[in-house]
Coordinates of C-alpha atoms (C1' of nucleotides) in Angstrom, one line a residue:
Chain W
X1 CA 21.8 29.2 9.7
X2 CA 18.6 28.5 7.9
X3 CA 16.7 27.4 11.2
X4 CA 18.6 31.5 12.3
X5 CA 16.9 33.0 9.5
X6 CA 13.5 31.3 10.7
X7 CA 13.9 32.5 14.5
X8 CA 14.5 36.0 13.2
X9 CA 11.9 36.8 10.6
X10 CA 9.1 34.1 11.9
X11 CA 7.0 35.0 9.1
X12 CA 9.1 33.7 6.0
X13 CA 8.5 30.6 4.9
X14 CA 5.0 30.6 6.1
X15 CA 5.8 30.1 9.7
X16 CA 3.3 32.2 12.4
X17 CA 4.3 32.7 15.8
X18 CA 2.2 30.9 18.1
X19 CA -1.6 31.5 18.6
X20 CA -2.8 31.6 22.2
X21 CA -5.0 28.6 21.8
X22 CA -1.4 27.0 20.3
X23 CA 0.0 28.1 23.8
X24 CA -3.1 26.5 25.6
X25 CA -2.3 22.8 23.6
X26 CA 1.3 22.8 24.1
X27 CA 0.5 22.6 27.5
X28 CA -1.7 19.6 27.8
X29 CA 0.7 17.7 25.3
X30 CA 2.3 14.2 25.7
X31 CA 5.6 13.4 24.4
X32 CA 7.1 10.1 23.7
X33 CA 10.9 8.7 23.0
X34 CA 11.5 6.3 20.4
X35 CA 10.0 3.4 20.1
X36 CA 7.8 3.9 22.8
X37 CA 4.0 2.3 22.5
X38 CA 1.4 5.1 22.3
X39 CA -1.5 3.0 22.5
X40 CA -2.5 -0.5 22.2
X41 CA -5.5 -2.0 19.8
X42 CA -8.3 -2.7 22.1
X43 CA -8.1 -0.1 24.4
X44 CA -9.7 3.0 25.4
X45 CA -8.8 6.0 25.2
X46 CA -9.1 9.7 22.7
X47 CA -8.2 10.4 19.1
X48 CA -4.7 12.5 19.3
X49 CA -2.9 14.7 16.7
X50 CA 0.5 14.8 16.3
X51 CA 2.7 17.9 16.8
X52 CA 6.3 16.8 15.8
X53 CA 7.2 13.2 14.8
X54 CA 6.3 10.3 13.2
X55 CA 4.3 7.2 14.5
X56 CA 3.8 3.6 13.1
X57 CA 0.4 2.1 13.3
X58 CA 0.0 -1.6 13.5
X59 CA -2.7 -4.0 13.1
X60 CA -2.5 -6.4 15.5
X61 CA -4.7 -9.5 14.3
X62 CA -4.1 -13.3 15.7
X63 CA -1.0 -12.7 17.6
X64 CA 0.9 -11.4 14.2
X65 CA 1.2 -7.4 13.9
X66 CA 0.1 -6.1 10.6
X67 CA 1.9 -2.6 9.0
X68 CA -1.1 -0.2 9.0
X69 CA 0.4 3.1 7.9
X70 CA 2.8 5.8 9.2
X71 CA 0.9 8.9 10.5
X72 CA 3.1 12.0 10.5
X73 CA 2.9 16.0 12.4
X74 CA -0.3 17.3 11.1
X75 CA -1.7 13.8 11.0
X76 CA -5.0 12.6 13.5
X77 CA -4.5 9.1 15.0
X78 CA -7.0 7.0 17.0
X79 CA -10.2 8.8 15.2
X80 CA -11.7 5.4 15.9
X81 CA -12.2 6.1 19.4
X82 CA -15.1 8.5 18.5
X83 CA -16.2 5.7 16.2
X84 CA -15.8 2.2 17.8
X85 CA -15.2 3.6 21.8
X86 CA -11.6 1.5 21.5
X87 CA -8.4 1.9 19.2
X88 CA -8.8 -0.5 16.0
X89 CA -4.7 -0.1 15.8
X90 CA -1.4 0.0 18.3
X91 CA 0.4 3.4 17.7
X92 CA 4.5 3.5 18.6
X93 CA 6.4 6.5 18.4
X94 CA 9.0 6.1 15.2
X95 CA 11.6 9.1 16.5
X96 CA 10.2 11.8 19.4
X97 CA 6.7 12.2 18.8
X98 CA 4.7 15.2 20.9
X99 CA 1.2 14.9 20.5
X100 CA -2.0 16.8 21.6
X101 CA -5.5 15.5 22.8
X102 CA -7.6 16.4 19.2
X103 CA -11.1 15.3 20.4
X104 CA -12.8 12.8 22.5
X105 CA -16.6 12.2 21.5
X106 CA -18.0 12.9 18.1
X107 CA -20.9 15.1 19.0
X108 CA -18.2 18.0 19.6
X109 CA -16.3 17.7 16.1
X110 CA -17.2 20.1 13.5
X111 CA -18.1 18.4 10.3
X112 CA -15.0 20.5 8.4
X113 CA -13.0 19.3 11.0
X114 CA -13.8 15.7 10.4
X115 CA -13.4 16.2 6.3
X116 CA -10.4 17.6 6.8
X117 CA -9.6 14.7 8.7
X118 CA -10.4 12.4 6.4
X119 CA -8.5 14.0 3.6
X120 CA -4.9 13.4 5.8
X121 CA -6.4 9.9 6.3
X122 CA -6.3 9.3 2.2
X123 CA -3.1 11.3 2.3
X124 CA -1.8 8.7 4.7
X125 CA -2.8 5.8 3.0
X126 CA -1.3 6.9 -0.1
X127 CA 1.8 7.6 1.0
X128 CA 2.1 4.3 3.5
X129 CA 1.3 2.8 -0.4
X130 CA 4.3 4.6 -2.0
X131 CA 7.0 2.8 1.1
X132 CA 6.1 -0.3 -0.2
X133 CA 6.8 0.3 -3.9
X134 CA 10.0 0.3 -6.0
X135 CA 13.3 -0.2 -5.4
X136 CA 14.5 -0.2 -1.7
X137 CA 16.4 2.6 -2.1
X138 CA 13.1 4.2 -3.4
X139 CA 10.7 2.9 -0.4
X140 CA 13.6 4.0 2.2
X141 CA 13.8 7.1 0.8
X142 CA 10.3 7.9 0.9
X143 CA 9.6 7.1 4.5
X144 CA 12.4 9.2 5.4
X145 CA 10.7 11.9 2.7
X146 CA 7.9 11.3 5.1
X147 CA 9.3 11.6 8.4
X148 CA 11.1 14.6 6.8
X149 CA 8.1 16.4 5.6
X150 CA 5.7 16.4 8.5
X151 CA 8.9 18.0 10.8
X152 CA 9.7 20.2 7.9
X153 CA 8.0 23.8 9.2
X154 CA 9.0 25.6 6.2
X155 CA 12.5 24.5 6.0
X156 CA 14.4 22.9 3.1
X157 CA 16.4 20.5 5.1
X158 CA 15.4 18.8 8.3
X159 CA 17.3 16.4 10.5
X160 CA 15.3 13.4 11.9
X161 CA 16.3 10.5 13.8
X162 CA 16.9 7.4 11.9
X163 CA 14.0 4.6 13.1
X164 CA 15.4 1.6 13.8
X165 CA 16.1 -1.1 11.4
X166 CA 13.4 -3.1 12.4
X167 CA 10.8 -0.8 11.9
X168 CA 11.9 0.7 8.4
X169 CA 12.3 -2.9 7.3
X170 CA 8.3 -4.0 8.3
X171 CA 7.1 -0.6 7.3
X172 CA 9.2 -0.8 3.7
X173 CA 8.2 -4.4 3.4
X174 CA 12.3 -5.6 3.4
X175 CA 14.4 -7.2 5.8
X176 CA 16.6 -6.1 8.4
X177 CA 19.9 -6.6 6.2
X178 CA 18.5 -5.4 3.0
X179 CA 17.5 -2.0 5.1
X180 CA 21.3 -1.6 6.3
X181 CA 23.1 -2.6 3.1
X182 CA 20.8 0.1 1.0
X183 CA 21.5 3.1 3.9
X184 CA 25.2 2.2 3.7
X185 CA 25.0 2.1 -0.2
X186 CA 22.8 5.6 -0.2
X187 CA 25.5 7.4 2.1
X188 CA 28.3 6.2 -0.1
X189 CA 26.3 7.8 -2.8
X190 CA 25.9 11.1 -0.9
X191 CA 22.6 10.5 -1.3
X192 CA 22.2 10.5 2.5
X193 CA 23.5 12.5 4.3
X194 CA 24.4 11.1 8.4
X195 CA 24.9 12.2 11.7
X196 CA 26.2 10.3 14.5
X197 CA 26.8 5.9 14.6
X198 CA 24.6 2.7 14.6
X199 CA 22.1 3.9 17.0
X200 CA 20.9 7.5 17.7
X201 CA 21.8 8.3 14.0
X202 CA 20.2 10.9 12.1
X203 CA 20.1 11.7 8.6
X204 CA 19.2 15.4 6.9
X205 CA 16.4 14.9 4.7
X206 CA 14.7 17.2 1.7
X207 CA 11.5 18.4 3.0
X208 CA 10.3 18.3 -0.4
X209 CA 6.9 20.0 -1.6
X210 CA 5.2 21.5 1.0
X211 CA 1.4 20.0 2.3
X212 CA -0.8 23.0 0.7
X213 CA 1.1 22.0 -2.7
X214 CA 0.4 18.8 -2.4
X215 CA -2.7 18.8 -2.0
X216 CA -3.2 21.7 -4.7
X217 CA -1.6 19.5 -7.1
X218 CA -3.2 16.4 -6.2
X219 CA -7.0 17.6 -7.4
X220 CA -5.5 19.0 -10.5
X221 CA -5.1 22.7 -9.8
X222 CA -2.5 24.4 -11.3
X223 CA -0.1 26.1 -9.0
X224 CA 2.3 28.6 -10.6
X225 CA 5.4 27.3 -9.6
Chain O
X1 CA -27.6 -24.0 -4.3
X2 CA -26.2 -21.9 -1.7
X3 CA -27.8 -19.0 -3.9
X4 CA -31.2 -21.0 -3.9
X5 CA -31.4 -21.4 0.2
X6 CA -30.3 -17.9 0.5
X7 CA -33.4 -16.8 -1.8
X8 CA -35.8 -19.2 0.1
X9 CA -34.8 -17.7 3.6
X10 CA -33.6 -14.4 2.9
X11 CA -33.1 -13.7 6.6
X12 CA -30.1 -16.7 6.5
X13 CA -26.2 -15.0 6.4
X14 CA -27.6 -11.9 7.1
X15 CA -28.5 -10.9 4.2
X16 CA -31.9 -8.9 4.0
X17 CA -34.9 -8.0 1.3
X18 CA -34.2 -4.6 -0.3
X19 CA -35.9 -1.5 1.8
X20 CA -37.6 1.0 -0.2
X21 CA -34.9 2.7 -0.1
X22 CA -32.5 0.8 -1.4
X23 CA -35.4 0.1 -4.2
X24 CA -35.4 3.8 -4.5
X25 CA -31.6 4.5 -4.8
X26 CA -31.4 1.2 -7.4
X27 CA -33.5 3.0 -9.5
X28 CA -30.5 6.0 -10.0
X29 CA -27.4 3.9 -10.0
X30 CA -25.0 3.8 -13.0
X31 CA -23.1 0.9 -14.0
X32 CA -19.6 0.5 -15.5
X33 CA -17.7 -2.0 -17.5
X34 CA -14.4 -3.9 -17.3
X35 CA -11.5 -1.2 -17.7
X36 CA -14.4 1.4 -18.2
X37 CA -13.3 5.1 -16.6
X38 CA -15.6 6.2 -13.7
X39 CA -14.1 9.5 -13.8
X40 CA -11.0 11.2 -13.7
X41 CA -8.8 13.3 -10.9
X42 CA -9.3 17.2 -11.8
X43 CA -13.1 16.2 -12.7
X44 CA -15.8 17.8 -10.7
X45 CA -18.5 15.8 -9.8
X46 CA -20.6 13.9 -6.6
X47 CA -19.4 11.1 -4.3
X48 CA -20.6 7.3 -5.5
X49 CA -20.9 4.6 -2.9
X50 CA -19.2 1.5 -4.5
X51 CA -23.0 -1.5 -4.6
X52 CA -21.1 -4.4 -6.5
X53 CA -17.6 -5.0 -8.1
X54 CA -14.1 -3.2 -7.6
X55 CA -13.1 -0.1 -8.3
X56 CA -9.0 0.9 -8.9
X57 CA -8.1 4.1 -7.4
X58 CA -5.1 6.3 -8.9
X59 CA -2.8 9.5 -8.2
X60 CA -2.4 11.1 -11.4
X61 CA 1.0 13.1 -10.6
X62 CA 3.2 14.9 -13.0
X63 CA 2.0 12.4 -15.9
X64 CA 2.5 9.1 -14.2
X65 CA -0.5 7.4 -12.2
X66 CA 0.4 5.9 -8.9
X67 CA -1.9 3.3 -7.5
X68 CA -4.0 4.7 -4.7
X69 CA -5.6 1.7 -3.4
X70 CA -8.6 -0.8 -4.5
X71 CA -12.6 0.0 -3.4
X72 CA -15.1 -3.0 -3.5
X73 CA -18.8 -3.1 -3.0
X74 CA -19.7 -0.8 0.2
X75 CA -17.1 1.5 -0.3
X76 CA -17.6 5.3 -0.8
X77 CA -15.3 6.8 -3.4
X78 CA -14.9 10.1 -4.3
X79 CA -15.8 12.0 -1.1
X80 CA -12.9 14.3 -1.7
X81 CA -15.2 16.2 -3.8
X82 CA -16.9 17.2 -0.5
X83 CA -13.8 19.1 0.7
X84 CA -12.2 20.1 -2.7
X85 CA -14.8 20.1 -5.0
X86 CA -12.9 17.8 -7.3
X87 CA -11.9 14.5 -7.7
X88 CA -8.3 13.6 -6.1
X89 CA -8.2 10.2 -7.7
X90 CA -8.9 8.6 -10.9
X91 CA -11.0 5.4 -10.7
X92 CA -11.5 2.9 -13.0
X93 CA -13.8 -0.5 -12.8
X94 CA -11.8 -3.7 -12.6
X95 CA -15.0 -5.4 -12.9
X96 CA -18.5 -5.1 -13.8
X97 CA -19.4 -2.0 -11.1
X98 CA -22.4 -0.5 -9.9
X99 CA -22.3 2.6 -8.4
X100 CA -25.5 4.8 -6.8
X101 CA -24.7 8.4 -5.7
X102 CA -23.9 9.3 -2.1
X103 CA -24.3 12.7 -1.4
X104 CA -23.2 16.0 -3.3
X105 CA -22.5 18.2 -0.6
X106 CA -20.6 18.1 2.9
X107 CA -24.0 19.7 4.6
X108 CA -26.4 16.9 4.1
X109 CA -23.6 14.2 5.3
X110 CA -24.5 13.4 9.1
X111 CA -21.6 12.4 11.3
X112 CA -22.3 9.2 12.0
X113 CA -22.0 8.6 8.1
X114 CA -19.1 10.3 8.0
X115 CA -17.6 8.1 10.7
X116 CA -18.8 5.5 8.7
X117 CA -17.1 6.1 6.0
X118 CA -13.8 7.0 7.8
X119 CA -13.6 3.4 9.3
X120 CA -14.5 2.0 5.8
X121 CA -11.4 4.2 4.5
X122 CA -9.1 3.3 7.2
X123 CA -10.2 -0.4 6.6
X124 CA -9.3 0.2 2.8
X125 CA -5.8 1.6 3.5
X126 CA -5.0 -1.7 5.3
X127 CA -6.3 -4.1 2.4
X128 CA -4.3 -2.1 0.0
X129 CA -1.3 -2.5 2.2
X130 CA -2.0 -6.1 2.4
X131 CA -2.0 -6.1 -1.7
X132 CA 1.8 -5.3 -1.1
X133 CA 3.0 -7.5 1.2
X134 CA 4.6 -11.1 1.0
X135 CA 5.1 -13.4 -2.0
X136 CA 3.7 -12.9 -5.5
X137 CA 0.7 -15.9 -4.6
X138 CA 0.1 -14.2 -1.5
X139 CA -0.1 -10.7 -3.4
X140 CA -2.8 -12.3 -5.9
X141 CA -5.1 -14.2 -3.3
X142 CA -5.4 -11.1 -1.4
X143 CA -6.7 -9.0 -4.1
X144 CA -8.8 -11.7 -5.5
X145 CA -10.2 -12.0 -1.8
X146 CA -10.7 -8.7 -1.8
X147 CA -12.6 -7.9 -4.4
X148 CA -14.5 -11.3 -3.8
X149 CA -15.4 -10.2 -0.5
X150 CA -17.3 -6.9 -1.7
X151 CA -19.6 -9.0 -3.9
X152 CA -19.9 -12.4 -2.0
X153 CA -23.7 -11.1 -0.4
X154 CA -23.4 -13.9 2.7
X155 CA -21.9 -16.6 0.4
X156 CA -19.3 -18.7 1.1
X157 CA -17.9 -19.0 -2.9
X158 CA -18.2 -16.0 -5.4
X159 CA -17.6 -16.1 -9.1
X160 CA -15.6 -12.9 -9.8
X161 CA -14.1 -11.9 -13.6
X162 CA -10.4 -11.8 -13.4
X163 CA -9.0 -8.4 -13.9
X164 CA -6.9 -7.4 -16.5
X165 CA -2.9 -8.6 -15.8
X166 CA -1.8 -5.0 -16.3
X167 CA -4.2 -3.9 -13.5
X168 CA -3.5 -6.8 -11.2
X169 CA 0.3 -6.0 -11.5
X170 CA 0.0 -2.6 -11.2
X171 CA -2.4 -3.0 -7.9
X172 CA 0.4 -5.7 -6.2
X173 CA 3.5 -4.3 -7.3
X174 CA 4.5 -7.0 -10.1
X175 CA 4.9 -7.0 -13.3
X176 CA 2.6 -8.9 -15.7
X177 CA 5.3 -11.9 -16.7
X178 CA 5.1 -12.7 -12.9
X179 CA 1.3 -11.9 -12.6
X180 CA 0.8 -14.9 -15.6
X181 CA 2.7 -17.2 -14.0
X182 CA 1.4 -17.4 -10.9
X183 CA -2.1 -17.8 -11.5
X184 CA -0.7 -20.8 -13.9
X185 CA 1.0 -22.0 -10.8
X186 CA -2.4 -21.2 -8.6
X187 CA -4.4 -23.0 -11.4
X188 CA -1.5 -26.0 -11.4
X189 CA -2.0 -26.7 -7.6
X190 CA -6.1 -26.4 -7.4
X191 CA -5.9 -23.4 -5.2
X192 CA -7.9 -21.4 -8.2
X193 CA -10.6 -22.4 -9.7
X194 CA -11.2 -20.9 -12.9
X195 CA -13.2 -20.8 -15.8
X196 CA -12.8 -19.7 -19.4
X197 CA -9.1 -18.9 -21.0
X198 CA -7.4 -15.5 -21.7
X199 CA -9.7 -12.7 -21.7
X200 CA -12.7 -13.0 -20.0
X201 CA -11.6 -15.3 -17.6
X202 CA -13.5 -15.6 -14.0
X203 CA -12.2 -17.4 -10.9
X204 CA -14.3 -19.2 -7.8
X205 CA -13.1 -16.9 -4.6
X206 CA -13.6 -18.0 -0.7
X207 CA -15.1 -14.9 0.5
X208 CA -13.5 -15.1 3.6
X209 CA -15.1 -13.4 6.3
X210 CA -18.0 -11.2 6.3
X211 CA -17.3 -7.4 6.7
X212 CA -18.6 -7.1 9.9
X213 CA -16.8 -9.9 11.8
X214 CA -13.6 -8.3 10.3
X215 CA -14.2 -4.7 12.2
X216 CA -15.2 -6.5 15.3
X217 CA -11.9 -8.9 15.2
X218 CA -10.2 -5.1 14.3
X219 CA -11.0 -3.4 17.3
X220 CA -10.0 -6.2 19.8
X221 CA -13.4 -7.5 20.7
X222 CA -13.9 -11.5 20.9
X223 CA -16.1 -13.1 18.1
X224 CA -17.7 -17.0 18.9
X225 CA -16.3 -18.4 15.8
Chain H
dC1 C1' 30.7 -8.1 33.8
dG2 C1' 27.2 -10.7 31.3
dA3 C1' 23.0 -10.6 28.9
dC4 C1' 20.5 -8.6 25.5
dA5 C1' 18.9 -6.0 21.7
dC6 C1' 20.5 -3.9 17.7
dC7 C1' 23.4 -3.4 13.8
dT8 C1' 26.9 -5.0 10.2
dT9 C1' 28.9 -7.9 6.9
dG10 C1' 29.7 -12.0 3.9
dA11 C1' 28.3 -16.0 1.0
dG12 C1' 25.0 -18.6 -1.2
dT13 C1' 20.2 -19.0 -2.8
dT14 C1' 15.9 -17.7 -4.8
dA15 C1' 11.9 -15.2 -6.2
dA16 C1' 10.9 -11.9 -9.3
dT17 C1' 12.6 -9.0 -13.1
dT18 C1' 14.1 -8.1 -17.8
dC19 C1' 14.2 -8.9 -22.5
dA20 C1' 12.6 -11.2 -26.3
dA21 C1' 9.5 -13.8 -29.0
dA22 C1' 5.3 -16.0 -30.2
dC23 C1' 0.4 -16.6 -29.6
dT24 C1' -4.7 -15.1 -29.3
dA25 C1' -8.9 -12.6 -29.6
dG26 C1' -11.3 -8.7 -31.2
dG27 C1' -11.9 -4.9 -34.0
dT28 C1' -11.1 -2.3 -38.5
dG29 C1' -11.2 -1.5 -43.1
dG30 C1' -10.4 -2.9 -47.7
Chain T
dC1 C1' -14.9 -12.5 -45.9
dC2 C1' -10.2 -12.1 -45.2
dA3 C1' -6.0 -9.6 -44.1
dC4 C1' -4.3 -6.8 -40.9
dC5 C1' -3.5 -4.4 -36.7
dT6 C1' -3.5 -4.0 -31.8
dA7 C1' -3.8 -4.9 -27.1
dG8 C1' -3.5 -8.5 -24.0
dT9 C1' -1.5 -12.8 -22.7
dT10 C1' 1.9 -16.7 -22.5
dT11 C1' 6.4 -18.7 -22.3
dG12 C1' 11.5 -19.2 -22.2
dA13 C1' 16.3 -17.9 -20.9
dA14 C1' 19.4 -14.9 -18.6
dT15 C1' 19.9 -11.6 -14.9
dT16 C1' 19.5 -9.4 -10.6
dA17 C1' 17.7 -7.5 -6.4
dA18 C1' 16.5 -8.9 -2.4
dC19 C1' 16.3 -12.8 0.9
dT20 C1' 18.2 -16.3 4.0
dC21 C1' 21.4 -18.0 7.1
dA22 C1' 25.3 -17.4 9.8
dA23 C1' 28.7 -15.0 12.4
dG24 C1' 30.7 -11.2 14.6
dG25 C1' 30.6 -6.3 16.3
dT26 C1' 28.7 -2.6 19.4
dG27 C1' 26.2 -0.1 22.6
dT28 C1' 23.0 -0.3 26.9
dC29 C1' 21.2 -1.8 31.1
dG30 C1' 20.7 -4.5 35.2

DNA sequence: CGACACCTTGAGTTAATTCAAACTAGGTGG
DNA sequence: CCACCTAGTTTGAATTAACTCAAGGTGTCG
């Protein structure tokens, strides 16, 4: 009934219709089931931005893969490309990802672009930092936080697929049965609420502040909520 | 005697005789103590590029400070002042730092040294992660690497002061009871080096790696080692 | 169906935490 | 100068959250 409300007045909660230009990208964008591999480290390709969806970024480094961060809708990935001509990390989709070509040689980004690139880059380093602190219930909650946020749009609640165990236990830093034993333990709790059985679960998730807030808050402004 | 031959051939390791440049920008830098502020989140102020020592960077969110990830010598800190106009972190030296200023506003930055510093943020989102990940000794070495690494100047052993236990297990995610006891272990088994006792203690770091072999190993392209 | 990847659950172990107390160096003020 | 205070560090004992190992359940795909 909420996502009703949304589809009827577009404007609340900050949502615009979509701009032409929007039109033009959602044509040439590439969408990706989970756990799919986006790119690999070491090859070539452009930098992307992500529509919908959340992606894990690995360092891969002697054979071992290394947690790099979780990049999120809003988020550029692969801005190395414009740096180094190759990826520096592996990219897999977490849940459905959609993502749009964002640039492919440097010459043609505007310097505000690249800033404000490199603002969601500390953003995203930040909060790959807050998964790995805490409790587990804590880092769990967080990257679902995260996940949440980026699909949020406006909305209080979302509903996002539920990565498999083996990713939210290397991203979190936990294992496998510590990851199950804490999302059984949160939906006992109500904490969590859950949609659906083993795989091809999904859980509704607080959206939490939105970006603009964050960021406001973040440099010290005051915001008058 | 490594310092001596690497004064006698200054060419050797890769390390080279100051430019004028660099003579020039020595002349402006500022230097910071142990535990010393650098500035605070909210602050306005210019961007500082990180010439020796470590620097501890912090969220400062609804009272509490959340660690935000470590900068050593090379880094740029505080170019969110080029977008925002204020600081979004609060850093603080965990050693002896010298800092010279990197530019004031987002006009005079070229591209390519915006790139530059985009890979050397991406690169310090990884170490950070690394600062959280596996055993307590493991936690430790890394960060001791890692701030080793900033000021080892092509040598193979540095002498860095040990940071204060509060800092090193707020940085890996400890607490300071465990933090003391595993440098006593690391001292026990010879795998730490150290000199003096309590405060004002320093240990002998491996470098490790220079920083440019690491990028090239990042992006997937054979080194001859 | 069988093979496989993924998830769950239990029991025992361990690394790290918590709580508590003592020790040390450095600074302050009488 | 000494007594005192404080922040930082060390150490011990008890506790616990998370890990390991092991086995069984469940869905998917060839």
């Amino acid at each position: 009934m909420d996502m009703h409300e949304t589809a009827v007045h577009p404007h609340a909660d900050g949502v615009r219709p979509l701009s032409l230009r929007a039109v033009a990208a959602l044509a040439s964008t590439e969408r990706f089931t989970r756990g799919r591999e986006i790119y690999c480290a070491g090859d070539e390709g452009v930098a992307w931005r992500v529509c919908l969806g959340a992606v894990r970024l690995d360092q891969q480094i002697e054979g071992e893969t290394r947690f790099a961060g979780v990049a999120v809708a809003g988020d550029i990935i692969g801005a190395e490309v414009l740096m180094f001509g190759r990826y520096t990390y592996t990219a897999r989709a977490l849940s459905e990802v959609t993502l749009e070509p964002w640039s492919s040689s440097m010459e043609e980004v505007a310097p505000g672009k690249l800033m404000h690139m490199l603002a969601g880059i500390e953003r995203r380093s930040v909060d790959s930092l807050a998964l790995r602190s805490g409790s587990a219930e804590r880092r769990i909650g967080q990257l679902l936080g995260l996940i949440g946020r980026g699909l949020a749009l406006g909305r209080s609640k979302v509903r996002v697929a539920l990565p498999a165990l083996r990713d939210i236990a290397e991203i979190t830093g936990l294992t496998i049965e510590t990851v199950s034993r804490t999302i059984k333990s949160l939906r006992g709790n109500g904490e969590l609420e859950m949609i659906g059985e083993r795989r091809a679960r999904e859980v509704w998730v607080e959206s939490g502040p939105a970006l603009a807030d964050d960021r406001a808050c973040a440099f010290g402004v005051k915001t008058d909520r």
